XYZ file of C-alpha atoms in Angstrom:
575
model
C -60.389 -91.644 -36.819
C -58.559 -88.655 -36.136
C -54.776 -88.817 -37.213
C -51.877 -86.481 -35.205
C -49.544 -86.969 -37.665
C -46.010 -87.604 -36.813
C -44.757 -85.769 -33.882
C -40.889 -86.011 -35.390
C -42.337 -83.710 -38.381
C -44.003 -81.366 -35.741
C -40.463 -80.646 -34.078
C -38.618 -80.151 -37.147
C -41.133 -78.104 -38.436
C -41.210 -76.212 -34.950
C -36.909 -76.532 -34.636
C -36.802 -74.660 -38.306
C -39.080 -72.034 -37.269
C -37.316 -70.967 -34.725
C -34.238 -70.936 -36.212
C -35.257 -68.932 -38.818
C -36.513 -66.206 -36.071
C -33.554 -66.441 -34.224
C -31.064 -65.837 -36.907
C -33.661 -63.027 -37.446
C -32.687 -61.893 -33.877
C -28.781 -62.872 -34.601
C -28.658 -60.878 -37.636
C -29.927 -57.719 -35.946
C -28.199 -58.200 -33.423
C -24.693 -58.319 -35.262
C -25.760 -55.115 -36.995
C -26.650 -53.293 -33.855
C -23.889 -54.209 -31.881
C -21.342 -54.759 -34.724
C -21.967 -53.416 -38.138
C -23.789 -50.089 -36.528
C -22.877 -49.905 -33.408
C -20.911 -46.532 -33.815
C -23.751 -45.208 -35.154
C -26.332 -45.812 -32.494
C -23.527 -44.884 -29.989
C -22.579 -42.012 -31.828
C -26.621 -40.657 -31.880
C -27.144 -41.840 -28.202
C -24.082 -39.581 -27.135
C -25.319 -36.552 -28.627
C -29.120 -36.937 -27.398
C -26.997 -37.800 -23.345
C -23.936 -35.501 -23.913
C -25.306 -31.519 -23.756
C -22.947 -28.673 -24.817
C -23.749 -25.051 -23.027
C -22.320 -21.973 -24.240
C -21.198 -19.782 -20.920
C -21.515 -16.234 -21.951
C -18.379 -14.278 -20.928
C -19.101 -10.912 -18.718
C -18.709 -8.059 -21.141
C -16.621 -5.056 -20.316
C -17.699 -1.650 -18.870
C -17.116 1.539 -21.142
C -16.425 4.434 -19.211
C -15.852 7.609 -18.563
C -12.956 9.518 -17.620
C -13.307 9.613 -14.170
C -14.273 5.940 -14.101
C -17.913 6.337 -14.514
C -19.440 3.468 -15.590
C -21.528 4.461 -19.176
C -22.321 0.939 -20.060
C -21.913 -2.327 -18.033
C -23.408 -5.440 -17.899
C -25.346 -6.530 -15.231
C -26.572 -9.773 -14.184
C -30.143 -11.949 -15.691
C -31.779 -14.803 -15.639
C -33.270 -16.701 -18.392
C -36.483 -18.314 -17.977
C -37.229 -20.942 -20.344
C -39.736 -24.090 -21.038
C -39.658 -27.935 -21.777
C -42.716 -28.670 -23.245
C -42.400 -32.209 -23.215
C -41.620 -32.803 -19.789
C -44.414 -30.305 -18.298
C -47.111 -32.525 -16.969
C -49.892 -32.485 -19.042
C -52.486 -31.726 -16.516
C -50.727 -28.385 -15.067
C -50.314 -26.735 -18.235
C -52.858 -24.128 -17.573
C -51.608 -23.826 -14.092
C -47.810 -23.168 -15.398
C -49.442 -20.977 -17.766
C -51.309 -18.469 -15.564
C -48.759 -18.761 -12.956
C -45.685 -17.958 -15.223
C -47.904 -15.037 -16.923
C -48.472 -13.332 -13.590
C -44.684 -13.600 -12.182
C -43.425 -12.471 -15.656
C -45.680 -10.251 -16.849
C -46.103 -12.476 -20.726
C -49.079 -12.500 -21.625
C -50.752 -15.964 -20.690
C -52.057 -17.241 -24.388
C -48.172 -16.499 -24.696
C -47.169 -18.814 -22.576
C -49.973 -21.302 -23.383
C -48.766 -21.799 -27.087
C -45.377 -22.228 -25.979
C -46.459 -25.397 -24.003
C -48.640 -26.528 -26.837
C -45.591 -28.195 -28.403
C -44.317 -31.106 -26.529
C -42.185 -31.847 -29.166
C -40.312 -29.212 -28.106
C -37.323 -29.720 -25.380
C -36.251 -25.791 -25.443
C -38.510 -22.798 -25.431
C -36.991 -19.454 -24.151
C -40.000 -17.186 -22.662
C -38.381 -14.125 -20.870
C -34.549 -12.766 -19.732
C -35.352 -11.535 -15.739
C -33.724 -10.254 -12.959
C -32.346 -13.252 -10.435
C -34.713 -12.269 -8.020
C -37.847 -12.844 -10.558
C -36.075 -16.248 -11.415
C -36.083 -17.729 -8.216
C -39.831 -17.038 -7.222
C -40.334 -18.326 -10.833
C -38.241 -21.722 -9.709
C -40.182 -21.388 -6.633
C -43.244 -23.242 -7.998
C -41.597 -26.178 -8.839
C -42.599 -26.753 -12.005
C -41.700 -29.348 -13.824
C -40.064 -28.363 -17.640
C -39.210 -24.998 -16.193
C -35.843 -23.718 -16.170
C -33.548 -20.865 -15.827
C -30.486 -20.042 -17.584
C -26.944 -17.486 -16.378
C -27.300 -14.609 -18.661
C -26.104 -10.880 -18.694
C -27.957 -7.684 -20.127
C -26.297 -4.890 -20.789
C -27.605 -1.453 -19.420
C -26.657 2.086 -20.017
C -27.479 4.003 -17.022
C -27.217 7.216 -18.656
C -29.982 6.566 -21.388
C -29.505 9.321 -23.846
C -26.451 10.634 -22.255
C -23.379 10.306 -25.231
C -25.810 7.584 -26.592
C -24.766 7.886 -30.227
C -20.757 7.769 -29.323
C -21.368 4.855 -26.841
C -23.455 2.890 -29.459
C -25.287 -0.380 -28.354
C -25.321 -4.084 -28.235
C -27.723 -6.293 -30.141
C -29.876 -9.217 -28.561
C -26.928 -11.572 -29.345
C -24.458 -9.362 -27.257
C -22.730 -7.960 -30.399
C -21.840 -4.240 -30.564
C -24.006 -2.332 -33.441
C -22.867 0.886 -32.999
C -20.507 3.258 -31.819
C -17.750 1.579 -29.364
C -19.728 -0.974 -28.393
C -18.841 -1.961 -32.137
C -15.474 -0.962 -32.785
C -14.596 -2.205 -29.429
C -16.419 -5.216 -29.632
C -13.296 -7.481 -29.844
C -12.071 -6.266 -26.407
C -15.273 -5.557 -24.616
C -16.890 -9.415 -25.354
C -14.034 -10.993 -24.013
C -13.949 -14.891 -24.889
C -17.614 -16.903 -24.131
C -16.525 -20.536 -22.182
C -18.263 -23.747 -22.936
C -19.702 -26.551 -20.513
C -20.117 -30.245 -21.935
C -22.066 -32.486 -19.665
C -24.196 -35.965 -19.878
C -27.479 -35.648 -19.058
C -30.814 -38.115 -18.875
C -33.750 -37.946 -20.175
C -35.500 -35.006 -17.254
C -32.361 -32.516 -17.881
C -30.890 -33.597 -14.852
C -27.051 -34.502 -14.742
C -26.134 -37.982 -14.974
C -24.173 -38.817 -11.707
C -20.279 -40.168 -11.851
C -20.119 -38.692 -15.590
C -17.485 -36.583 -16.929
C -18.090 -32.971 -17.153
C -15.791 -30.931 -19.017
C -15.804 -26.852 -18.602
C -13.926 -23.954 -20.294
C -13.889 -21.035 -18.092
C -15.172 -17.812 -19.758
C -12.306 -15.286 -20.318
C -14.139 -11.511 -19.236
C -13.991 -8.620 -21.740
C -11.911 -5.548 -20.823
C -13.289 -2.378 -19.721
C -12.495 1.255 -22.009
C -12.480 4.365 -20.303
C -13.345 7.084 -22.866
C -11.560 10.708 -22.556
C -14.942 11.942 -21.900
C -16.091 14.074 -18.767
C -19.815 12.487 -17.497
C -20.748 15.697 -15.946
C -19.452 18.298 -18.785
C -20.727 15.743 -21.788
C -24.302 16.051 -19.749
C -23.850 19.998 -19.463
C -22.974 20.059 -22.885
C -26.197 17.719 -24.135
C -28.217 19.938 -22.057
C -27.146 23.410 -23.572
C -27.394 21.978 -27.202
C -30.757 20.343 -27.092
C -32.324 23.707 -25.557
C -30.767 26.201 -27.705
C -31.809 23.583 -30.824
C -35.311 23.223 -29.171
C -35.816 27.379 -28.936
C -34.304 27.809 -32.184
C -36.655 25.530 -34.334
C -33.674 24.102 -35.218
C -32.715 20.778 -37.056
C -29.916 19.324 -35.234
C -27.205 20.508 -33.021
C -23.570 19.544 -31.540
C -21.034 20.297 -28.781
C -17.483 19.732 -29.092
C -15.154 20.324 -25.701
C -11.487 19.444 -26.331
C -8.590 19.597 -23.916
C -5.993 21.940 -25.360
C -2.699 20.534 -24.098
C -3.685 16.766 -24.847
C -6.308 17.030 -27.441
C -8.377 14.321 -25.464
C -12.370 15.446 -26.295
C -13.580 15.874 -23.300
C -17.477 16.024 -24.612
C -18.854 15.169 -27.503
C -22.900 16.434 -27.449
C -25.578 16.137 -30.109
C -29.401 17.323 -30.171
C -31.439 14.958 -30.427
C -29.657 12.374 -28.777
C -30.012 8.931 -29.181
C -31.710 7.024 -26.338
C -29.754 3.831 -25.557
C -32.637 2.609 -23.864
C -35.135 2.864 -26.297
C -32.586 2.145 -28.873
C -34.868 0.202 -30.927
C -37.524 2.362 -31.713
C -34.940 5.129 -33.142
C -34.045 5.189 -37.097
C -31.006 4.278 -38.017
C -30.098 7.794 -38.886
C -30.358 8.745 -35.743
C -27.754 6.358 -34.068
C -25.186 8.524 -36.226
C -22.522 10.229 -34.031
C -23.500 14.014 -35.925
C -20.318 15.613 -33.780
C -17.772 13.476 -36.397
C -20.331 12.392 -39.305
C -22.168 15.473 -40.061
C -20.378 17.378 -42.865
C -21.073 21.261 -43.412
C -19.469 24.393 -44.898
C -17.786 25.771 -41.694
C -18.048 29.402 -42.270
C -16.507 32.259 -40.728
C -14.621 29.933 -38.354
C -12.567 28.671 -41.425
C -11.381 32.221 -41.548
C -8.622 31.405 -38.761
C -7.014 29.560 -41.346
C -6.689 31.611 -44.121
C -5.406 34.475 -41.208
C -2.670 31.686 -39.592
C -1.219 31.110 -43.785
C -1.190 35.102 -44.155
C 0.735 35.505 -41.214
C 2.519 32.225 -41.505
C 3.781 33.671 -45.354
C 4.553 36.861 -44.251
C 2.480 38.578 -46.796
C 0.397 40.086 -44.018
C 0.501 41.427 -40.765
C -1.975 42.279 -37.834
C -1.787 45.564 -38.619
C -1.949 45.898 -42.016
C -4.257 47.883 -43.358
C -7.024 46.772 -46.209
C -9.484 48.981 -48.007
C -12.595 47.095 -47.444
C -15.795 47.884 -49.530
C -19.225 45.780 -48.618
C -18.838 43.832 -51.925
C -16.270 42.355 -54.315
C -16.157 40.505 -57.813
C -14.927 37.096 -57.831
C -14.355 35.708 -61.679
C -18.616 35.996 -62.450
C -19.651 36.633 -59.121
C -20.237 39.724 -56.909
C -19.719 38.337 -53.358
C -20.858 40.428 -50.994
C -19.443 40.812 -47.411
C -21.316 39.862 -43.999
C -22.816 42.802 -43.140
C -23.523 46.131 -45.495
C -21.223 49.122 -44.137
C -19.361 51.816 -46.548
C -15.952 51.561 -47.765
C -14.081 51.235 -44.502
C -10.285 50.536 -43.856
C -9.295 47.640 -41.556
C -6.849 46.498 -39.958
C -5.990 42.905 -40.873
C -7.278 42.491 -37.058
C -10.407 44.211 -37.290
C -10.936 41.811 -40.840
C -10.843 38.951 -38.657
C -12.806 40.436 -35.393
C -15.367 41.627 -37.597
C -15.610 38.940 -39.849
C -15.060 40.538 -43.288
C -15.857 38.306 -46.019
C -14.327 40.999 -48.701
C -11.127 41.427 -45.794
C -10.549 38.169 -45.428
C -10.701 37.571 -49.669
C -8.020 40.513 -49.885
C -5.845 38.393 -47.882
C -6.575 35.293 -49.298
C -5.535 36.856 -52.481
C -1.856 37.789 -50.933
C -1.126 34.176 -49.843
C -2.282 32.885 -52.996
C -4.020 29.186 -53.372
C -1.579 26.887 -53.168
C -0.343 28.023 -50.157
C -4.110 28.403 -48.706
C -4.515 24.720 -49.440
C -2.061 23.499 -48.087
C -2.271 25.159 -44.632
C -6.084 24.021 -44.925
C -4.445 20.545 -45.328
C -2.213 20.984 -42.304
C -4.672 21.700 -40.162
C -6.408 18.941 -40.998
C -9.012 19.214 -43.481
C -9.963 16.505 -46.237
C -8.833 14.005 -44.162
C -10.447 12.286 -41.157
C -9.173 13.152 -37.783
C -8.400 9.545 -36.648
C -9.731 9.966 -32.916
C -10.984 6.634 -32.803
C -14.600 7.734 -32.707
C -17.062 5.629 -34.790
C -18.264 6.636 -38.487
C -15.910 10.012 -38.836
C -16.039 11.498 -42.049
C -13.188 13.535 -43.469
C -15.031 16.387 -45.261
C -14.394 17.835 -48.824
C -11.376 19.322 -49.761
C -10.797 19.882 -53.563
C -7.615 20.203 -54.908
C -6.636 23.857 -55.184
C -5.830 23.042 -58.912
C -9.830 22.548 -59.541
C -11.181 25.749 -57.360
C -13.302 27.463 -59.457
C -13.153 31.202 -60.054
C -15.411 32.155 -57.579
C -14.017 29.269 -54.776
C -10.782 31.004 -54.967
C -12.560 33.688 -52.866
C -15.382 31.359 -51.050
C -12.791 28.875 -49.719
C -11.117 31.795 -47.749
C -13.740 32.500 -46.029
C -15.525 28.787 -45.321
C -17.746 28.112 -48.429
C -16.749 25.755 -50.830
C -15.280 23.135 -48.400
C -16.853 21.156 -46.122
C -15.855 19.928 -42.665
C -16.743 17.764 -39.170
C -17.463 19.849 -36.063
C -14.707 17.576 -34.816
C -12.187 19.283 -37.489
C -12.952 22.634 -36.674
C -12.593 21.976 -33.286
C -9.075 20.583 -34.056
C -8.327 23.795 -35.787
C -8.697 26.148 -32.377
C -6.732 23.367 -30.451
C -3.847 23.801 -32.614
C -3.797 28.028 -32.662
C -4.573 27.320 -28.665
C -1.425 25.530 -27.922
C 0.964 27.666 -29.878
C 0.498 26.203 -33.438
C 0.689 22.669 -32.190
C -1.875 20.451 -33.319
C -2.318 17.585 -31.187
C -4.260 14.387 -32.674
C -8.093 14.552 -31.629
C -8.514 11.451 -29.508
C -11.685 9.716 -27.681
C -10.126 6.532 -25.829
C -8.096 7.135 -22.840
C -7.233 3.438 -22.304
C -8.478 -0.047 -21.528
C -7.679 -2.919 -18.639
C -5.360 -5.424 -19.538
C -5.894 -9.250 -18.949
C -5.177 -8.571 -15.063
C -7.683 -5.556 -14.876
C -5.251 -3.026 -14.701
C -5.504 -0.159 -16.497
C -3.191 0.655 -19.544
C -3.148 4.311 -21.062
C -3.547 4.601 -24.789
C -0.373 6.225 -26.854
C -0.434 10.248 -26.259
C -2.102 12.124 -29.536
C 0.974 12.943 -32.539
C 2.067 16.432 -32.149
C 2.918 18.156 -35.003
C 4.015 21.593 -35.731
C 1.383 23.438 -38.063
C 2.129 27.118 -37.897
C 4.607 29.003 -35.805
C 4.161 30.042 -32.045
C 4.382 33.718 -32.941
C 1.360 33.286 -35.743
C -0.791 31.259 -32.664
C -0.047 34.227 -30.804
C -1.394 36.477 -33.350
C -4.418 35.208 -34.342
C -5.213 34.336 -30.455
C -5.160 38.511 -30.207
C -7.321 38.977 -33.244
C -9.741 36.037 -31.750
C -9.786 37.490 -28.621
C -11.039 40.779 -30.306
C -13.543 39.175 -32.003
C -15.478 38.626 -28.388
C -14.343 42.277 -27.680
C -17.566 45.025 -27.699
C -16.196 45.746 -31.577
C -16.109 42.128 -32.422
C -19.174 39.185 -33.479
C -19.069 37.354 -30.816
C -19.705 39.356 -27.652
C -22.328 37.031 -26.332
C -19.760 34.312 -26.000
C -17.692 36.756 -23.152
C -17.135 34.860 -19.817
C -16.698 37.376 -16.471
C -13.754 36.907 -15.217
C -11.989 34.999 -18.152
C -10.417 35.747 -21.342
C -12.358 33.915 -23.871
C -10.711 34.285 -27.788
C -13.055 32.705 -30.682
C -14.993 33.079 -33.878
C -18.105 33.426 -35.049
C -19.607 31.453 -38.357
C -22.522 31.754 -40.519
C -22.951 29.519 -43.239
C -25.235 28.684 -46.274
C -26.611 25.481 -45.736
C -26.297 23.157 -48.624
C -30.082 20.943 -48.013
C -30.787 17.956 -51.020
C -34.262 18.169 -50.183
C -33.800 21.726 -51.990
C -31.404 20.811 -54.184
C -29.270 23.947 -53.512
C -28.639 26.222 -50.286
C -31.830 26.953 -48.623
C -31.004 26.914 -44.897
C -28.059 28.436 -42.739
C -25.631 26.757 -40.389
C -24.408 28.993 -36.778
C -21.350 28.290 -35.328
C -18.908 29.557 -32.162
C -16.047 28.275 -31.560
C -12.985 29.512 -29.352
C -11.065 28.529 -26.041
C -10.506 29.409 -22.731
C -8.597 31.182 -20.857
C -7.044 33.031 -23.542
C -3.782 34.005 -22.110
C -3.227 30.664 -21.142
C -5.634 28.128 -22.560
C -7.152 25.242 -21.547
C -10.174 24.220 -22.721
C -11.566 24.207 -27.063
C -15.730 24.410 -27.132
C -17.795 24.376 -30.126
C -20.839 24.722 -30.543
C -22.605 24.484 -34.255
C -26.630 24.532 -34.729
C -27.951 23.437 -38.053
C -30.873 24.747 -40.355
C -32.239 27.065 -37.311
C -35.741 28.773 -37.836
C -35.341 31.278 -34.877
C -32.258 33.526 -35.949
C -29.614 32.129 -38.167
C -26.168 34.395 -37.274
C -23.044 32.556 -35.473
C -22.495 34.909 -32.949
C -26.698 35.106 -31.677
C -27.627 31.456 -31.237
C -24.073 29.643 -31.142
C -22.383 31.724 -28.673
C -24.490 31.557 -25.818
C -23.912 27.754 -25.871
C -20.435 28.296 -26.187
C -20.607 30.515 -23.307
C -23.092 28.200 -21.398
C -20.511 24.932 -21.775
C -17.126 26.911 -21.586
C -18.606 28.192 -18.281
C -19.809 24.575 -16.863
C -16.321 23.263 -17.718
C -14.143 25.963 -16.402
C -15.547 25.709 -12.577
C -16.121 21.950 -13.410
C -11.602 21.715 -13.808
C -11.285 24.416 -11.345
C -9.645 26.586 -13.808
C -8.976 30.164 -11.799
C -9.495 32.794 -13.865
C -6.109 34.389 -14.966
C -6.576 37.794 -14.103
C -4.886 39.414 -16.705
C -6.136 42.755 -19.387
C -5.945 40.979 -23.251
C -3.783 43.562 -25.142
C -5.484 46.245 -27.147
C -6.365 45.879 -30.678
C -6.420 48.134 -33.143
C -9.976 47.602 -35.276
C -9.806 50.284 -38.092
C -6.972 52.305 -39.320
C -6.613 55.702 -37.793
C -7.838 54.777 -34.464
């Protein structure tokens, strides 16, 4: 017979086991809701609560006249969920999103391949793009605020403007140095969300409004800095030439008005360009200035005393300098000059005899008060300050180089300085690029003027102004740079060209450099062409872009022309 047993046993057997899975239950349980609870709240907060940065508006840099160089403008990002695109409409999302964004469609196919994924970005469009993108409904497709920032310009001051990187961050130029004030302060948005994105309703939301960056206007002029790029980039183009720059400077205020180079860099194409060539050449570049350093050594003779403009030197086409013969810039036979026909003619062995009267020391330090060896401080990005040894280490034959521009080494933004300074009397005024930013309420605050400081008497401007002005004359070097109807004073410079690739001086470097009107002046240019292949003299291939420019800029301020005769100047002695 079969025996059940005894049905008691059964149930305790039965009662026991389910105990013992039920304290199973009990004790996970208590360690869910008890020992771990923070835990599992703590993880289900951050997978429901979703933080979003809020990218603040970045500021405009401009120009002068309020012209905007680079601003941001508005985007949309377009970006995936994998994991909540429905399986079957992949290859529909992708040939549909490849066709509205132009991405290629295996592109957009391996992006969807990953469901593990929650956040794919696939392109940065305009709004317009964004909504026919949103149009399709997709599900797993989104779109994100965004801002890109365009410079409508391209090339057009590219290298003083500088750029942002993909995160927003300035690389380059002001966009760097003025980062800090043109990012502003990104907000933040903290929100709880399900599992499909969407925002849980009755939930708190918490939002920090973006703070916008602050716009800089630069001291540039948009339409001279473009007249200026275009001069300098043909003149380097028909000259063979390496590289080229423009300086324009406002006498009175010392504000640079334009700051060219050739090539330019394209802030468009930004990417594809070197890093060499995002260098700001008008304040980095360094190069024996020349003839136009021969201002100087003429402002510390007359400045002394030891010399005046019509003192009379017995010039011979060569002269010995400790073991060197130095020879002068053009043959000629002995010939006696006035110290103003040394400095319209650009003597080398003239300008040396001088040099020798003031004596180093002196020479130095008016080199130093003018501002060389140390860097200008205009608030432009990467400015060098040049070479300026100590007059204690000049070696024999720098003791007669230096005088006339070989031996030290300066910024096309320093020698600019230089004809500022014997342009407005003797004053130099601080070089300076920024003309002001907005404050917090968008209004615009000026920056601090330039420092003035006295460098050489207004009598010595005077001077050398005359003996600059005959240097344009028919008997001077740089008649090409004459302007009808204006008095133009300036100076011509050839240089040896100092080229590592040669170890030693195997190029030259052409300068012109002088302001306008003379009698009452108002505008600095330079204009300096490096390691040309077509011509190599100062006065041939830098002067017409100084006259070119000078011209532009003139009619561009509606400067009249003065209408005054500049006083005659006696070249040679007997005359």
């Amino acid at each position: 017979m079969l025996r059940l047993g005894n049905p008691n046993r059964r149930i305790h057997i039965g009662l026991i086991v389910m105990t013992f899975v039920l304290s199973i239950f009990a004790g996970r349980l208590v360690q869910l809701q008890g020992l771990d609870s923070k835990v599992y709240v703590a993880e289900a907060a951050q997978r429901r609560v979703q933080e979003e940065k809020i990218p603040a508006r970045r500021g405009s840099v401009t120009d002068v006249n309020g012209h905007e160089l680079a601003l941001t403008i508005e985007a949309r990002e377009i970006f995936l969920d994998p994991a909540v695109v429905v399986p079957g409409e992949r290859d529909k999302v992708a040939t549909t999103l490849a066709a509205e964004l132009g991405v290629p469609e295996d592109q957009v196919a391996a992006k969807l391949a990953d469901p593990a994924k929650h956040y794919v970005p696939l392109a940065t469009v305009t709004p317009a793009v964004a909504r026919k993108v949103l149009a399709h409904e997709f599900k797993g497709v989104g779109s994100k605020h965004k801002y890109l920032r365009d410079y409508p310009g391209g090339d057009l001051a590219g290298s003083l403007i500088g750029f942002v990187g993909d995160d927003g961050y300035g690389l380059s130029g002001m966009e760097l140095l003025h980062n800090k004030l043109l990012a502003g302060r990104d907000g933040e948005q903290i929100m709880e969300t399900g599992r499909d994105g969407e925002r849980i309703p009755m939930t708190r939301t918490t939002r920090q409004t973006p703070v916008a960056g602050r716009d800089v206007r630069l001291t540039i002029d948009r339409d001279i800095q473009w007249a200026a790029q275009q001069s300098i980039t043909e003149q380097v183009r028909a000259t063979g030439a390496r590289t080229g720059s423009v300086i324009v400077m406002d006498v009175q205020t010392g504000q640079v008005v334009a700051a060219a180079n050739a090539p330019e860099l394209d802030l468009k194409n930004w990417k594809k360009t070197p890093s060499e060539g995002w260098v700001n050449r008008a304040v980095a570049d360094v190069f024996e200035p020349g003839s136009t350093n021969k201002v100087i050594t003429a402002a510390a003779a007359l400045e002394s005393g030891a010399v005046r403009p019509e003192t009379v030197f017995t010039v011979k086409d060569e002269i010995r300098c400790a073991d060197r013969v130095l020879r002068d810039s053009h043959p000629h036979p002995t010939e006696r000059l006035t110290f103003s026909g040394v400095v319209a003619t650009s003597s080398n062995v003239g300008t040396i005899l001088a040099a020798q009267k003031v004596g180093d020391r002196r020479l130095h330090d008016m080199l130093r008060r003018f501002g060389f060896g140390s860097k200008p401080g205009a608030g432009f990005y990467g400015e060098e300050a040049g070479l300026l040894p100590s007059w204690q280490n000049w070696s024999g034959s720098q003791r007669c180089t230096i005088a006339y521009g070989q031996g030290v080494s300066v910024t096309a933004l320093q020698t600019a300085s230089v004809y500022q300074t014997i342009a407005n009397g003797g004053i130099r005024v601080a070089p300076s690029i920024v003309a002001g930013a907005t404050d917090a309420n968008g209004a615009f605050v000026p920056a601090p003027p330039g420092k003035r400081t006295r460098v050489v008497g207004e009598r010595t401007a005077r001077e050398v102004t005359t003996m600059l002005e005959a240097a344009v004359s028919e008997d001077g070097t740089g008649t090409l740079a004459a302007i009808d109807g204006y008095r133009v004073a300036g100076k011509t410079g050839t240089a040896m060209r100092y080229d590592a690739a040669c170890q030693g001086y195997c190029g030259y470097t052409a300068t012109f450099v002088g302001f306008a009107p003379a009698d009452k002046p108002r505008l600095v240019v330079l204009a300096v062409i490096q390691d040309p292949r077509e011509g190599h003299y100062g006065g041939e291939i830098a002067a017409p872009v100084f006259r070119k420019v000078m011209t532009f800029a003139l009619k561009s301020k509606k400067v009249p022309p003065t209408g005054t005769t500049p006083p005659a100047v006696r070249i040679r002695a007997g005359e």
